[in-house]
Tab-separated table of C-alpha atoms in Angstrom:
chain	number	residue	atom	x	y	z
A	6	MET	CA	14.228	-139.517	-26.271
A	7	ALA	CA	11.561	-141.197	-28.383
A	8	VAL	CA	10.823	-137.977	-30.258
A	9	CYS	CA	14.527	-137.515	-31.036
A	10	GLY	CA	14.729	-141.100	-32.280
A	11	LEU	CA	11.731	-140.567	-34.520
A	12	MET	CA	13.214	-137.354	-35.912
A	13	LEU	CA	16.574	-139.067	-36.448
A	14	ALA	CA	14.871	-141.834	-38.404
A	15	LEU	CA	12.970	-139.296	-40.523
A	16	SER	CA	16.126	-137.302	-41.105
A	17	VAL	CA	17.964	-140.360	-42.423
A	18	VAL	CA	14.958	-141.425	-44.511
A	19	PHE	CA	14.905	-137.967	-46.119
A	20	MET	CA	18.645	-138.239	-46.862
A	21	VAL	CA	18.145	-141.641	-48.491
A	22	LEU	CA	15.120	-140.387	-50.442
A	23	GLY	CA	17.257	-137.488	-51.656
A	24	SER	CA	19.461	-140.072	-53.354
A	25	VAL	CA	16.472	-141.882	-54.851
A	26	ILE	CA	14.324	-138.924	-55.942
A	27	GLU	CA	16.961	-136.867	-57.731
A	28	THR	CA	14.608	-134.034	-58.701
A	29	SER	CA	13.869	-133.203	-55.045
A	30	THR	CA	17.302	-133.745	-53.534
A	31	LEU	CA	17.859	-130.250	-52.116
A	32	PHE	CA	14.321	-130.078	-50.764
A	33	LEU	CA	14.667	-133.438	-49.007
A	34	LEU	CA	18.127	-132.628	-47.620
A	35	ALA	CA	16.858	-129.291	-46.324
A	36	ALA	CA	13.883	-130.999	-44.700
A	37	ALA	CA	16.236	-133.546	-43.120
A	38	SER	CA	18.399	-130.759	-41.715
A	39	PHE	CA	15.391	-128.954	-40.237
A	40	PHE	CA	15.062	-131.777	-37.704
A	41	THR	CA	18.400	-130.674	-36.261
A	42	GLY	CA	16.906	-127.264	-35.539
A	43	ILE	CA	13.829	-128.785	-33.962
A	44	VAL	CA	15.976	-130.854	-31.601
A	45	ILE	CA	18.060	-127.785	-30.733
A	46	ARG	CA	15.009	-125.660	-29.938
A	47	GLU	CA	13.341	-128.392	-27.915
A	48	PHE	CA	16.295	-129.956	-26.088
A	49	GLY	CA	19.247	-127.562	-26.367
A	50	LEU	CA	22.437	-127.081	-28.362
A	51	GLY	CA	24.219	-130.121	-26.909
A	52	MET	CA	21.422	-132.517	-27.807
A	53	GLY	CA	21.184	-130.856	-31.224
A	54	ALA	CA	24.886	-131.435	-31.840
A	55	ALA	CA	24.564	-135.082	-30.762
A	56	PHE	CA	21.541	-135.463	-33.045
A	57	TRP	CA	23.413	-133.900	-35.964
A	58	ILE	CA	26.442	-136.165	-35.471
A	59	ALA	CA	24.205	-139.240	-35.213
A	60	ALA	CA	22.344	-138.246	-38.383
A	61	VAL	CA	25.588	-137.736	-40.304
A	62	LEU	CA	27.008	-141.091	-39.129
A	63	LEU	CA	23.795	-142.961	-39.943
A	64	GLY	CA	23.600	-141.188	-43.283
A	65	LEU	CA	27.151	-142.273	-44.132
A	66	LEU	CA	26.189	-145.852	-43.302
A	67	LEU	CA	22.806	-145.965	-45.016
A	68	ALA	CA	22.576	-143.354	-47.773
A	69	PRO	CA	23.766	-144.490	-51.191
A	70	ASN	CA	25.112	-141.069	-52.190
A	71	LYS	CA	27.703	-139.886	-49.667
A	72	PHE	CA	27.943	-136.461	-51.315
A	73	TYR	CA	24.359	-135.799	-50.242
A	74	VAL	CA	25.251	-136.727	-46.677
A	75	ILE	CA	28.048	-134.154	-46.785
A	76	THR	CA	25.544	-131.601	-48.075
A	77	PHE	CA	23.181	-132.515	-45.236
A	78	ALA	CA	26.077	-132.183	-42.781
A	79	ALA	CA	26.787	-128.646	-44.006
A	80	MET	CA	23.102	-127.693	-43.783
A	81	GLY	CA	22.807	-129.129	-40.286
A	82	PHE	CA	26.000	-127.399	-39.188
A	83	TYR	CA	24.633	-124.110	-40.499
A	84	ILE	CA	21.459	-124.576	-38.440
A	85	GLU	CA	23.494	-125.489	-35.351
A	86	ALA	CA	25.633	-122.361	-35.821
A	87	ALA	CA	22.615	-120.110	-36.488
A	88	GLU	CA	20.846	-121.336	-33.363
A	89	PHE	CA	24.048	-120.847	-31.343
A	90	ILE	CA	24.431	-117.292	-32.675
A	91	HIS	CA	20.767	-116.546	-31.928
A	92	ARG	CA	21.161	-117.682	-28.328
A	93	LYS	CA	24.401	-115.762	-27.823
A	94	LEU	CA	23.018	-112.558	-29.298
A	95	GLY	CA	20.060	-112.881	-26.943
A	96	THR	CA	22.414	-112.584	-23.971
A	97	ILE	CA	23.935	-109.283	-25.113
A	98	ALA	CA	21.978	-106.517	-23.400
A	99	ASN	CA	22.797	-103.334	-25.343
A	100	LEU	CA	23.098	-104.690	-28.866
A	101	LYS	CA	21.701	-102.321	-31.450
A	102	ASN	CA	20.196	-103.691	-34.652
A	103	ARG	CA	20.244	-107.282	-33.384
A	104	SER	CA	18.472	-108.608	-36.466
A	105	ALA	CA	21.058	-107.173	-38.875
A	106	VAL	CA	23.931	-108.527	-36.776
A	107	PHE	CA	22.229	-111.927	-36.737
A	108	TRP	CA	21.868	-111.991	-40.528
A	109	VAL	CA	25.453	-110.845	-41.110
A	110	LEU	CA	26.803	-113.549	-38.808
A	111	LYS	CA	24.643	-116.194	-40.470
A	112	TYR	CA	25.915	-115.163	-43.907
A	113	ILE	CA	29.502	-115.316	-42.637
A	114	VAL	CA	28.970	-118.873	-41.372
A	115	PHE	CA	27.312	-119.870	-44.638
A	116	ASN	CA	30.095	-118.416	-46.770
A	117	ILE	CA	32.777	-120.091	-44.677
A	118	LEU	CA	31.116	-123.364	-45.675
A	119	TYR	CA	29.925	-122.513	-49.177
A	120	ILE	CA	32.749	-120.661	-50.926
A	121	PRO	CA	35.495	-123.227	-50.187
A	122	ALA	CA	33.097	-125.997	-51.283
A	123	VAL	CA	32.398	-124.258	-54.593
A	124	PHE	CA	36.093	-123.690	-55.300
A	125	GLY	CA	37.319	-126.989	-53.875
A	126	PHE	CA	34.776	-129.232	-55.561
A	127	ARG	CA	34.388	-127.304	-58.804
A	128	GLU	CA	34.953	-130.322	-61.056
A	129	LEU	CA	32.676	-132.553	-58.969
A	130	LEU	CA	29.862	-130.000	-58.809
A	131	PHE	CA	29.882	-128.942	-62.435
A	132	GLY	CA	31.520	-131.879	-64.217
A	133	ARG	CA	33.752	-129.592	-66.258
A	134	SER	CA	35.866	-126.495	-66.078
A	135	ILE	CA	33.850	-123.306	-65.642
A	136	SER	CA	34.638	-119.661	-66.176
A	137	GLY	CA	35.207	-117.106	-63.422
A	138	GLY	CA	32.027	-115.264	-64.399
A	139	PHE	CA	29.920	-118.374	-64.023
A	140	LEU	CA	31.616	-119.084	-60.700
A	141	ALA	CA	30.633	-115.589	-59.521
A	142	VAL	CA	27.028	-116.275	-60.560
A	143	VAL	CA	27.091	-119.538	-58.574
A	144	ILE	CA	28.348	-117.704	-55.487
A	145	VAL	CA	25.661	-115.009	-55.780
A	146	ALA	CA	23.000	-117.664	-56.396
A	147	GLY	CA	24.168	-119.399	-53.227
A	148	GLN	CA	23.473	-116.218	-51.257
A	149	ALA	CA	19.937	-116.137	-52.619
A	150	GLY	CA	19.618	-119.852	-51.897
A	151	LEU	CA	20.623	-119.254	-48.278
A	152	PHE	CA	17.916	-116.628	-47.913
A	153	ILE	CA	15.295	-119.065	-49.237
A	154	TYR	CA	16.633	-121.924	-47.084
A	155	ASP	CA	16.630	-119.763	-43.978
A	156	ARG	CA	13.085	-118.559	-44.615
A	157	ALA	CA	11.924	-122.121	-45.203
A	158	TYR	CA	13.568	-123.195	-41.932
A	159	GLU	CA	11.815	-120.448	-39.982
A	160	TYR	CA	8.505	-121.336	-41.641
A	161	ALA	CA	8.967	-125.007	-40.771
A	162	GLN	CA	9.701	-124.081	-37.158
A	163	ARG	CA	6.836	-121.630	-36.734
A	164	GLN	CA	4.074	-123.175	-38.802
A	165	ILE	CA	4.707	-126.882	-39.214
A	166	TRP	CA	6.561	-127.855	-36.038
A	167	SER	CA	4.407	-125.690	-33.781
A	168	ARG	CA	1.339	-127.633	-34.979
A	169	MET	CA	2.976	-131.061	-34.804
A	170	ARG	CA	4.562	-130.338	-31.432
A	171	LYS	CA	1.210	-130.388	-29.670
A	172	HIS	CA	0.626	-133.966	-30.774
A	173	LEU	CA	4.141	-135.371	-30.294
A	174	MET	CA	5.256	-133.716	-27.074
A	175	ASN	CA	2.203	-134.569	-24.917
């Protein structure tokens, strides 16, 4: 419980810092969302969902930029969905090419969140009207961004959390 509280506090601090340090906003929001994955892996999907909801609610109360909280919410939801998919695929006995299926499903989840956001918030995201070609570039760049985000999440889980876990969980 104490570890989850500490991670929740850090998650909200990172969201708030994302509003203050504008040049590192995506990095800080990604780092904040990684705590959701840590809670899921340590305490299960239910506790991870509760953690994510608590982080979003606290972020809405405390963070000055609510748009960043929505971005954090999408990142945390993606992690929750990816961890859920990973656990479900692990229960399927005769699944061939499990890794490819996992990546395809993760990209589907991401695009269900990302593409409507790009089209729905076009004026808010870009501040002006943009061409269809530029919109296509933004969508492709988002796919590359997901790959980087996902790799960073796995690195944080394997390298950073595995080292910190020894000290916090004893």
